mmCIF file with all atom_site columns, C-alpha atoms in Angstrom:
data_model
loop_
_atom_site.group_PDB
_atom_site.id
_atom_site.type_symbol
_atom_site.label_atom_id
_atom_site.label_alt_id
_atom_site.label_comp_id
_atom_site.label_asym_id
_atom_site.label_entity_id
_atom_site.label_seq_id
_atom_site.pdbx_PDB_ins_code
_atom_site.Cartn_x
_atom_site.Cartn_y
_atom_site.Cartn_z
_atom_site.occupancy
_atom_site.B_iso_or_equiv
_atom_site.pdbx_formal_charge
_atom_site.auth_seq_id
_atom_site.auth_comp_id
_atom_site.auth_asym_id
_atom_site.auth_atom_id
_atom_site.pdbx_PDB_model_num
ATOM 1   C CA . PHE A 1 1   ? -114.622 45.707  -146.451 1.00 82.00 ? 810  PHE A CA 1
ATOM 2   C CA . ALA A 1 2   ? -116.101 44.993  -143.018 1.00 85.00 ? 811  ALA A CA 1
ATOM 3   C CA . ALA A 1 3   ? -112.740 43.767  -141.731 1.00 86.00 ? 812  ALA A CA 1
ATOM 4   C CA . TYR A 1 4   ? -110.991 46.851  -143.090 1.00 80.00 ? 813  TYR A CA 1
ATOM 5   C CA . GLN A 1 5   ? -113.629 49.117  -141.552 1.00 79.00 ? 814  GLN A CA 1
ATOM 6   C CA . SER A 1 6   ? -113.022 47.442  -138.193 1.00 83.00 ? 815  SER A CA 1
ATOM 7   C CA . HIS A 1 7   ? -109.281 47.932  -138.689 1.00 77.00 ? 816  HIS A CA 1
ATOM 8   C CA . LEU A 1 8   ? -109.833 51.646  -139.454 1.00 74.00 ? 817  LEU A CA 1
ATOM 9   C CA . GLU A 1 9   ? -111.938 52.041  -136.306 1.00 81.00 ? 818  GLU A CA 1
ATOM 10  C CA . ALA A 1 10  ? -109.280 50.331  -134.181 1.00 85.00 ? 819  ALA A CA 1
ATOM 11  C CA . HIS A 1 11  ? -106.308 52.146  -135.770 1.00 79.00 ? 820  HIS A CA 1
ATOM 12  C CA . PRO A 1 12  ? -107.169 55.810  -136.464 1.00 76.00 ? 821  PRO A CA 1
ATOM 13  C CA . GLY A 1 13  ? -103.723 56.426  -138.014 1.00 75.00 ? 822  GLY A CA 1
ATOM 14  C CA . GLU A 1 14  ? -104.656 54.073  -140.829 1.00 71.00 ? 823  GLU A CA 1
ATOM 15  C CA . PHE A 1 15  ? -107.308 56.550  -141.996 1.00 62.00 ? 824  PHE A CA 1
ATOM 16  C CA . GLU A 1 16  ? -104.610 59.119  -142.832 1.00 64.00 ? 825  GLU A CA 1
ATOM 17  C CA . GLU A 1 17  ? -102.660 56.458  -144.750 1.00 66.00 ? 826  GLU A CA 1
ATOM 18  C CA . LEU A 1 18  ? -105.801 55.534  -146.694 1.00 62.00 ? 827  LEU A CA 1
ATOM 19  C CA . LEU A 1 19  ? -106.540 59.182  -147.432 1.00 59.00 ? 828  LEU A CA 1
ATOM 20  C CA . ASN A 1 20  ? -103.006 59.771  -148.723 1.00 55.00 ? 829  ASN A CA 1
ATOM 21  C CA . THR A 1 21  ? -103.323 56.870  -151.142 1.00 59.00 ? 830  THR A CA 1
ATOM 22  C CA . VAL A 1 22  ? -106.629 58.185  -152.503 1.00 55.00 ? 831  VAL A CA 1
ATOM 23  C CA . LEU A 1 23  ? -105.696 61.867  -152.867 1.00 52.00 ? 832  LEU A CA 1
ATOM 24  C CA . ILE A 1 24  ? -104.157 62.792  -156.196 1.00 52.00 ? 833  ILE A CA 1
ATOM 25  C CA . ASN A 1 25  ? -101.807 65.766  -156.085 1.00 52.00 ? 834  ASN A CA 1
ATOM 26  C CA . VAL A 1 26  ? -101.486 66.814  -159.704 1.00 59.00 ? 835  VAL A CA 1
ATOM 27  C CA . THR A 1 27  ? -99.982  70.266  -159.714 1.00 72.00 ? 836  THR A CA 1
ATOM 28  C CA . SER A 1 28  ? -97.185  72.392  -161.073 1.00 81.00 ? 837  SER A CA 1
ATOM 29  C CA . PHE A 1 29  ? -96.257  76.041  -161.325 1.00 91.00 ? 838  PHE A CA 1
ATOM 30  C CA . PHE A 1 30  ? -98.318  77.847  -163.961 1.00 91.00 ? 839  PHE A CA 1
ATOM 31  C CA . ARG A 1 31  ? -99.909  74.593  -165.169 1.00 88.00 ? 840  ARG A CA 1
ATOM 32  C CA . ASP A 1 32  ? -101.938 75.220  -168.344 1.00 89.00 ? 841  ASP A CA 1
ATOM 33  C CA . ALA A 1 33  ? -100.212 78.405  -169.471 1.00 90.00 ? 842  ALA A CA 1
ATOM 34  C CA . GLU A 1 34  ? -103.249 79.746  -171.366 1.00 94.00 ? 843  GLU A CA 1
ATOM 35  C CA . ALA A 1 35  ? -105.353 79.850  -168.201 1.00 93.00 ? 844  ALA A CA 1
ATOM 36  C CA . TRP A 1 36  ? -102.592 81.685  -166.332 1.00 95.00 ? 845  TRP A CA 1
ATOM 37  C CA . GLU A 1 37  ? -102.214 84.203  -169.149 1.00 96.00 ? 846  GLU A CA 1
ATOM 38  C CA . ILE A 1 38  ? -105.926 85.043  -168.965 1.00 97.00 ? 847  ILE A CA 1
ATOM 39  C CA . LEU A 1 39  ? -105.695 85.283  -165.190 1.00 96.00 ? 848  LEU A CA 1
ATOM 40  C CA . LYS A 1 40  ? -102.682 87.611  -165.519 1.00 97.00 ? 849  LYS A CA 1
ATOM 41  C CA . THR A 1 41  ? -104.056 89.895  -168.247 1.00 97.00 ? 850  THR A CA 1
ATOM 42  C CA . LYS A 1 42  ? -107.781 90.026  -167.437 1.00 97.00 ? 851  LYS A CA 1
ATOM 43  C CA . VAL A 1 43  ? -108.678 88.714  -164.007 1.00 97.00 ? 852  VAL A CA 1
ATOM 44  C CA . VAL A 1 44  ? -105.880 90.074  -161.797 1.00 97.00 ? 853  VAL A CA 1
ATOM 45  C CA . PRO A 1 45  ? -106.171 93.662  -163.120 1.00 95.00 ? 854  PRO A CA 1
ATOM 46  C CA . GLN A 1 46  ? -109.959 93.562  -162.674 1.00 95.00 ? 855  GLN A CA 1
ATOM 47  C CA . ILE A 1 47  ? -109.691 92.306  -159.084 1.00 95.00 ? 856  ILE A CA 1
ATOM 48  C CA . ILE A 1 48  ? -107.179 95.038  -158.287 1.00 94.00 ? 857  ILE A CA 1
ATOM 49  C CA . ALA A 1 49  ? -109.407 97.678  -159.914 1.00 92.00 ? 858  ALA A CA 1
ATOM 50  C CA . ASP A 1 50  ? -112.436 96.436  -157.974 1.00 91.00 ? 859  ASP A CA 1
ATOM 51  C CA . ALA A 1 51  ? -110.562 96.583  -154.667 1.00 88.00 ? 860  ALA A CA 1
ATOM 52  C CA . GLU A 1 52  ? -111.858 100.090 -153.894 1.00 74.00 ? 861  GLU A CA 1
ATOM 53  C CA . ASP A 1 53  ? -109.085 102.561 -154.708 1.00 72.00 ? 862  ASP A CA 1
ATOM 54  C CA . GLY A 1 54  ? -106.256 100.422 -153.392 1.00 69.00 ? 863  GLY A CA 1
ATOM 55  C CA . THR A 1 55  ? -107.341 100.258 -149.787 1.00 76.00 ? 864  THR A CA 1
ATOM 56  C CA . ARG A 1 56  ? -109.393 97.064  -149.534 1.00 88.00 ? 865  ARG A CA 1
ATOM 57  C CA . PRO A 1 57  ? -107.515 93.844  -148.834 1.00 94.00 ? 866  PRO A CA 1
ATOM 58  C CA . ILE A 1 58  ? -107.566 91.204  -151.576 1.00 97.00 ? 867  ILE A CA 1
ATOM 59  C CA . ARG A 1 59  ? -108.503 87.699  -150.438 1.00 97.00 ? 868  ARG A CA 1
ATOM 60  C CA . ILE A 1 60  ? -107.767 84.622  -152.512 1.00 98.00 ? 869  ILE A CA 1
ATOM 61  C CA . TRP A 1 61  ? -108.640 81.002  -151.845 1.00 98.00 ? 870  TRP A CA 1
ATOM 62  C CA . SER A 1 62  ? -106.766 78.157  -153.502 1.00 97.00 ? 871  SER A CA 1
ATOM 63  C CA . VAL A 1 63  ? -108.903 75.066  -152.876 1.00 96.00 ? 872  VAL A CA 1
ATOM 64  C CA . GLY A 1 64  ? -107.092 71.729  -153.153 1.00 92.00 ? 873  GLY A CA 1
ATOM 65  C CA . CYS A 1 65  ? -103.699 73.450  -153.172 1.00 92.00 ? 874  CYS A CA 1
ATOM 66  C CA . ALA A 1 66  ? -101.629 70.249  -152.859 1.00 90.00 ? 875  ALA A CA 1
ATOM 67  C CA . SER A 1 67  ? -97.936  71.128  -152.400 1.00 93.00 ? 876  SER A CA 1
ATOM 68  C CA . GLY A 1 68  ? -98.370  74.845  -153.017 1.00 95.00 ? 877  GLY A CA 1
ATOM 69  C CA . GLU A 1 69  ? -97.296  75.409  -156.614 1.00 95.00 ? 878  GLU A CA 1
ATOM 70  C CA . GLU A 1 70  ? -100.647 76.883  -157.638 1.00 95.00 ? 879  GLU A CA 1
ATOM 71  C CA . SER A 1 71  ? -100.840 79.136  -154.571 1.00 97.00 ? 880  SER A CA 1
ATOM 72  C CA . TYR A 1 72  ? -97.337  80.462  -155.117 1.00 98.00 ? 881  TYR A CA 1
ATOM 73  C CA . SER A 1 73  ? -98.067  80.982  -158.835 1.00 97.00 ? 882  SER A CA 1
ATOM 74  C CA . ILE A 1 74  ? -101.009 83.176  -157.817 1.00 98.00 ? 883  ILE A CA 1
ATOM 75  C CA . ALA A 1 75  ? -98.761  85.044  -155.383 1.00 98.00 ? 884  ALA A CA 1
ATOM 76  C CA . MET A 1 76  ? -96.257  85.785  -158.138 1.00 98.00 ? 885  MET A CA 1
ATOM 77  C CA . LEU A 1 77  ? -98.965  87.130  -160.470 1.00 98.00 ? 886  LEU A CA 1
ATOM 78  C CA . PHE A 1 78  ? -100.342 89.497  -157.855 1.00 98.00 ? 887  PHE A CA 1
ATOM 79  C CA . ALA A 1 79  ? -96.860  90.553  -156.676 1.00 98.00 ? 888  ALA A CA 1
ATOM 80  C CA . GLU A 1 80  ? -95.979  91.397  -160.272 1.00 98.00 ? 889  GLU A CA 1
ATOM 81  C CA . ALA A 1 81  ? -99.148  93.475  -160.640 1.00 96.00 ? 890  ALA A CA 1
ATOM 82  C CA . LEU A 1 82  ? -98.949  95.257  -157.274 1.00 96.00 ? 891  LEU A CA 1
ATOM 83  C CA . GLY A 1 83  ? -95.267  95.188  -156.379 1.00 96.00 ? 892  GLY A CA 1
ATOM 84  C CA . VAL A 1 84  ? -93.945  93.045  -153.528 1.00 96.00 ? 893  VAL A CA 1
ATOM 85  C CA . GLN A 1 85  ? -94.531  95.598  -150.770 1.00 96.00 ? 894  GLN A CA 1
ATOM 86  C CA . GLU A 1 86  ? -98.144  96.336  -151.694 1.00 94.00 ? 895  GLU A CA 1
ATOM 87  C CA . PHE A 1 87  ? -98.774  92.630  -152.241 1.00 96.00 ? 896  PHE A CA 1
ATOM 88  C CA . CYS A 1 88  ? -97.547  91.904  -148.721 1.00 96.00 ? 897  CYS A CA 1
ATOM 89  C CA . GLU A 1 89  ? -99.713  94.684  -147.299 1.00 95.00 ? 898  GLU A CA 1
ATOM 90  C CA . ARG A 1 90  ? -102.938 93.849  -149.130 1.00 95.00 ? 899  ARG A CA 1
ATOM 91  C CA . VAL A 1 91  ? -103.108 90.236  -150.293 1.00 97.00 ? 900  VAL A CA 1
ATOM 92  C CA . LYS A 1 92  ? -103.893 87.107  -148.308 1.00 98.00 ? 901  LYS A CA 1
ATOM 93  C CA . ILE A 1 93  ? -103.966 83.744  -150.041 1.00 98.00 ? 902  ILE A CA 1
ATOM 94  C CA . TYR A 1 94  ? -105.737 80.962  -148.170 1.00 98.00 ? 903  TYR A CA 1
ATOM 95  C CA . ALA A 1 95  ? -104.455 77.660  -149.518 1.00 98.00 ? 904  ALA A CA 1
ATOM 96  C CA . THR A 1 96  ? -106.325 74.587  -148.329 1.00 97.00 ? 905  THR A CA 1
ATOM 97  C CA . ASP A 1 97  ? -106.150 70.856  -148.836 1.00 93.00 ? 906  ASP A CA 1
ATOM 98  C CA . LEU A 1 98  ? -107.024 67.629  -147.024 1.00 89.00 ? 907  LEU A CA 1
ATOM 99  C CA . ASP A 1 99  ? -103.543 66.154  -147.401 1.00 87.00 ? 908  ASP A CA 1
ATOM 100 C CA . GLU A 1 100 ? -101.427 67.136  -144.372 1.00 90.00 ? 909  GLU A CA 1
ATOM 101 C CA . GLU A 1 101 ? -98.269  65.780  -145.990 1.00 90.00 ? 910  GLU A CA 1
ATOM 102 C CA . ALA A 1 102 ? -98.797  67.970  -149.065 1.00 90.00 ? 911  ALA A CA 1
ATOM 103 C CA . LEU A 1 103 ? -99.505  70.964  -146.823 1.00 95.00 ? 912  LEU A CA 1
ATOM 104 C CA . ARG A 1 104 ? -96.225  70.387  -144.965 1.00 95.00 ? 913  ARG A CA 1
ATOM 105 C CA . ALA A 1 105 ? -94.389  70.396  -148.292 1.00 94.00 ? 914  ALA A CA 1
ATOM 106 C CA . ALA A 1 106 ? -96.237  73.577  -149.324 1.00 96.00 ? 915  ALA A CA 1
ATOM 107 C CA . ARG A 1 107 ? -95.226  75.357  -146.134 1.00 97.00 ? 916  ARG A CA 1
ATOM 108 C CA . GLN A 1 108 ? -91.596  74.391  -146.741 1.00 96.00 ? 917  GLN A CA 1
ATOM 109 C CA . ALA A 1 109 ? -91.807  75.998  -150.215 1.00 97.00 ? 918  ALA A CA 1
ATOM 110 C CA . THR A 1 110 ? -88.749  74.071  -151.369 1.00 97.00 ? 919  THR A CA 1
ATOM 111 C CA . TYR A 1 111 ? -88.842  72.648  -154.884 1.00 96.00 ? 920  TYR A CA 1
ATOM 112 C CA . SER A 1 112 ? -86.547  70.593  -157.082 1.00 95.00 ? 921  SER A CA 1
ATOM 113 C CA . PRO A 1 113 ? -85.312  71.878  -160.451 1.00 95.00 ? 922  PRO A CA 1
ATOM 114 C CA . ARG A 1 114 ? -87.863  69.621  -162.118 1.00 93.00 ? 923  ARG A CA 1
ATOM 115 C CA . GLU A 1 115 ? -90.732  71.027  -160.045 1.00 94.00 ? 924  GLU A CA 1
ATOM 116 C CA . ILE A 1 116 ? -89.958  74.649  -161.021 1.00 95.00 ? 925  ILE A CA 1
ATOM 117 C CA . GLU A 1 117 ? -89.725  74.005  -164.765 1.00 93.00 ? 926  GLU A CA 1
ATOM 118 C CA . GLY A 1 118 ? -92.985  75.881  -165.398 1.00 93.00 ? 927  GLY A CA 1
ATOM 119 C CA . VAL A 1 119 ? -91.754  79.083  -163.761 1.00 96.00 ? 928  VAL A CA 1
ATOM 120 C CA . PRO A 1 120 ? -90.668  81.707  -166.315 1.00 96.00 ? 929  PRO A CA 1
ATOM 121 C CA . ALA A 1 121 ? -86.965  82.591  -165.982 1.00 96.00 ? 930  ALA A CA 1
ATOM 122 C CA . ASP A 1 122 ? -87.597  86.190  -164.870 1.00 97.00 ? 931  ASP A CA 1
ATOM 123 C CA . LEU A 1 123 ? -89.982  85.058  -162.115 1.00 97.00 ? 932  LEU A CA 1
ATOM 124 C CA . LEU A 1 124 ? -87.644  82.273  -161.052 1.00 97.00 ? 933  LEU A CA 1
ATOM 125 C CA . GLU A 1 125 ? -84.830  84.792  -160.660 1.00 97.00 ? 934  GLU A CA 1
ATOM 126 C CA . LYS A 1 126 ? -87.031  87.252  -158.781 1.00 97.00 ? 935  LYS A CA 1
ATOM 127 C CA . TYR A 1 127 ? -89.017  84.989  -156.456 1.00 98.00 ? 936  TYR A CA 1
ATOM 128 C CA . PHE A 1 128 ? -86.826  81.963  -155.729 1.00 97.00 ? 937  PHE A CA 1
ATOM 129 C CA . GLU A 1 129 ? -83.535  81.467  -153.965 1.00 96.00 ? 938  GLU A CA 1
ATOM 130 C CA . ARG A 1 130 ? -81.346  78.614  -155.130 1.00 94.00 ? 939  ARG A CA 1
ATOM 131 C CA . THR A 1 131 ? -79.932  76.495  -152.312 1.00 92.00 ? 940  THR A CA 1
ATOM 132 C CA . HIS A 1 132 ? -77.779  73.524  -153.284 1.00 87.00 ? 941  HIS A CA 1
ATOM 133 C CA . HIS A 1 133 ? -80.081  71.445  -155.508 1.00 91.00 ? 942  HIS A CA 1
ATOM 134 C CA . HIS A 1 134 ? -83.370  73.126  -154.663 1.00 96.00 ? 943  HIS A CA 1
ATOM 135 C CA . TYR A 1 135 ? -85.283  76.371  -155.081 1.00 97.00 ? 944  TYR A CA 1
ATOM 136 C CA . VAL A 1 136 ? -86.962  78.080  -152.124 1.00 97.00 ? 945  VAL A CA 1
ATOM 137 C CA . PHE A 1 137 ? -89.886  80.435  -152.709 1.00 98.00 ? 946  PHE A CA 1
ATOM 138 C CA . ASN A 1 138 ? -89.566  84.065  -151.559 1.00 97.00 ? 947  ASN A CA 1
ATOM 139 C CA . ARG A 1 139 ? -89.927  84.368  -147.782 1.00 96.00 ? 948  ARG A CA 1
ATOM 140 C CA . ASP A 1 140 ? -91.865  87.677  -147.822 1.00 95.00 ? 949  ASP A CA 1
ATOM 141 C CA . LEU A 1 141 ? -94.472  86.398  -150.262 1.00 96.00 ? 950  LEU A CA 1
ATOM 142 C CA . ARG A 1 142 ? -94.648  83.072  -148.454 1.00 96.00 ? 951  ARG A CA 1
ATOM 143 C CA . LYS A 1 143 ? -95.828  84.879  -145.302 1.00 96.00 ? 952  LYS A CA 1
ATOM 144 C CA . CYS A 1 144 ? -98.936  86.004  -147.203 1.00 97.00 ? 953  CYS A CA 1
ATOM 145 C CA . VAL A 1 145 ? -99.951  82.443  -148.098 1.00 98.00 ? 954  VAL A CA 1
ATOM 146 C CA . ILE A 1 146 ? -101.777 80.701  -145.268 1.00 98.00 ? 955  ILE A CA 1
ATOM 147 C CA . PHE A 1 147 ? -101.915 76.920  -145.605 1.00 98.00 ? 956  PHE A CA 1
ATOM 148 C CA . GLY A 1 148 ? -104.513 74.917  -143.739 1.00 97.00 ? 957  GLY A CA 1
ATOM 149 C CA . CYS A 1 149 ? -106.329 71.622  -143.683 1.00 96.00 ? 958  CYS A CA 1
ATOM 150 C CA . HIS A 1 150 ? -109.894 72.107  -144.895 1.00 96.00 ? 959  HIS A CA 1
ATOM 151 C CA . ASN A 1 151 ? -112.660 69.813  -146.088 1.00 94.00 ? 960  ASN A CA 1
ATOM 152 C CA . VAL A 1 152 ? -114.889 71.716  -148.544 1.00 94.00 ? 961  VAL A CA 1
ATOM 153 C CA . VAL A 1 153 ? -117.638 69.119  -148.127 1.00 93.00 ? 962  VAL A CA 1
ATOM 154 C CA . ARG A 1 154 ? -117.946 69.544  -144.348 1.00 94.00 ? 963  ARG A CA 1
ATOM 155 C CA . ASP A 1 155 ? -116.098 72.676  -143.215 1.00 95.00 ? 964  ASP A CA 1
ATOM 156 C CA . ALA A 1 156 ? -117.490 76.197  -143.508 1.00 94.00 ? 965  ALA A CA 1
ATOM 157 C CA . PRO A 1 157 ? -116.121 78.048  -146.535 1.00 95.00 ? 966  PRO A CA 1
ATOM 158 C CA . ILE A 1 158 ? -113.685 80.920  -146.199 1.00 96.00 ? 967  ILE A CA 1
ATOM 159 C CA . SER A 1 159 ? -115.682 84.085  -146.846 1.00 95.00 ? 968  SER A CA 1
ATOM 160 C CA . ARG A 1 160 ? -115.296 87.377  -148.747 1.00 95.00 ? 969  ARG A CA 1
ATOM 161 C CA . ILE A 1 161 ? -113.028 85.862  -151.405 1.00 97.00 ? 970  ILE A CA 1
ATOM 162 C CA . ASP A 1 162 ? -112.093 87.936  -154.470 1.00 97.00 ? 971  ASP A CA 1
ATOM 163 C CA . LEU A 1 163 ? -110.592 85.026  -156.400 1.00 97.00 ? 972  LEU A CA 1
ATOM 164 C CA . LEU A 1 164 ? -111.287 81.369  -155.852 1.00 97.00 ? 973  LEU A CA 1
ATOM 165 C CA . VAL A 1 165 ? -109.086 78.870  -157.680 1.00 95.00 ? 974  VAL A CA 1
ATOM 166 C CA . CYS A 1 166 ? -110.279 75.271  -157.670 1.00 91.00 ? 975  CYS A CA 1
ATOM 167 C CA . ARG A 1 167 ? -108.636 73.339  -160.478 1.00 82.00 ? 976  ARG A CA 1
ATOM 168 C CA . ASN A 1 168 ? -108.166 69.739  -159.397 1.00 73.00 ? 977  ASN A CA 1
ATOM 169 C CA . LEU A 1 169 ? -110.834 69.055  -156.847 1.00 83.00 ? 978  LEU A CA 1
ATOM 170 C CA . LEU A 1 170 ? -114.196 68.876  -158.594 1.00 85.00 ? 979  LEU A CA 1
ATOM 171 C CA . ILE A 1 171 ? -113.260 66.246  -161.163 1.00 82.00 ? 980  ILE A CA 1
ATOM 172 C CA . TYR A 1 172 ? -112.683 63.772  -158.328 1.00 82.00 ? 981  TYR A CA 1
ATOM 173 C CA . LEU A 1 173 ? -116.096 64.319  -156.734 1.00 86.00 ? 982  LEU A CA 1
ATOM 174 C CA . GLU A 1 174 ? -119.313 62.570  -157.637 1.00 92.00 ? 983  GLU A CA 1
ATOM 175 C CA . ALA A 1 175 ? -122.208 64.733  -158.845 1.00 94.00 ? 984  ALA A CA 1
ATOM 176 C CA . GLU A 1 176 ? -123.995 64.604  -155.475 1.00 96.00 ? 985  GLU A CA 1
ATOM 177 C CA . THR A 1 177 ? -120.879 65.840  -153.677 1.00 94.00 ? 986  THR A CA 1
ATOM 178 C CA . GLN A 1 178 ? -120.331 68.539  -156.294 1.00 94.00 ? 987  GLN A CA 1
ATOM 179 C CA . ASP A 1 179 ? -123.894 69.701  -155.550 1.00 96.00 ? 988  ASP A CA 1
ATOM 180 C CA . VAL A 1 180 ? -122.805 70.227  -151.929 1.00 95.00 ? 989  VAL A CA 1
ATOM 181 C CA . VAL A 1 181 ? -119.443 71.866  -152.712 1.00 95.00 ? 990  VAL A CA 1
ATOM 182 C CA . LEU A 1 182 ? -120.398 74.291  -155.506 1.00 95.00 ? 991  LEU A CA 1
ATOM 183 C CA . PRO A 1 183 ? -122.874 76.351  -153.424 1.00 96.00 ? 992  PRO A CA 1
ATOM 184 C CA . ARG A 1 184 ? -120.241 76.582  -150.669 1.00 95.00 ? 993  ARG A CA 1
ATOM 185 C CA . LEU A 1 185 ? -117.669 77.882  -153.118 1.00 96.00 ? 994  LEU A CA 1
ATOM 186 C CA . HIS A 1 186 ? -120.196 80.336  -154.569 1.00 96.00 ? 995  HIS A CA 1
ATOM 187 C CA . TYR A 1 187 ? -121.044 81.558  -151.075 1.00 95.00 ? 996  TYR A CA 1
ATOM 188 C CA . ALA A 1 188 ? -117.347 82.253  -150.404 1.00 96.00 ? 997  ALA A CA 1
ATOM 189 C CA . LEU A 1 189 ? -117.050 84.783  -153.237 1.00 96.00 ? 998  LEU A CA 1
ATOM 190 C CA . VAL A 1 190 ? -117.717 88.497  -152.928 1.00 92.00 ? 999  VAL A CA 1
ATOM 191 C CA . PRO A 1 191 ? -120.572 89.585  -155.207 1.00 80.00 ? 1000 PRO A CA 1
#
């Protein structure tokens, strides 16, 4: 361990390689359909109703977004509820992760047929463009999803969030680290 620590200190690029081997990017579009159905039928309408007569922006934070499937799933739900134009005018989705490689893939928004299997046919038709052997997520909606590198343990939380989605992160953190992260996530939410 001491030798590897010395190697890390001498070769900073090795830290990113180590991080990429430790991070686990388990994600897919609309993973766990029951949770998405509840989000669609109960949570999204309530957030829209609470957004002060249709004038207040809606802010969403997808923590540990990996390659973007979860963030784009959220975008589709809100675009369906609001319409694409109003979605683009009112909704911002902040999608954060530690993995720069996954964030690059998320920004590209290009997925294989296997990766889009969880997308319902009507949403696939409406929000994706087929190019050769891939599917590219809708450009207009993609502009409303802001991807960035963020460490929830050290970095300040994004504030005034209406919906915070954090599905994969906490199970990989020890209890002491969860005790640091959970108050930060709670602080990020609007009352």
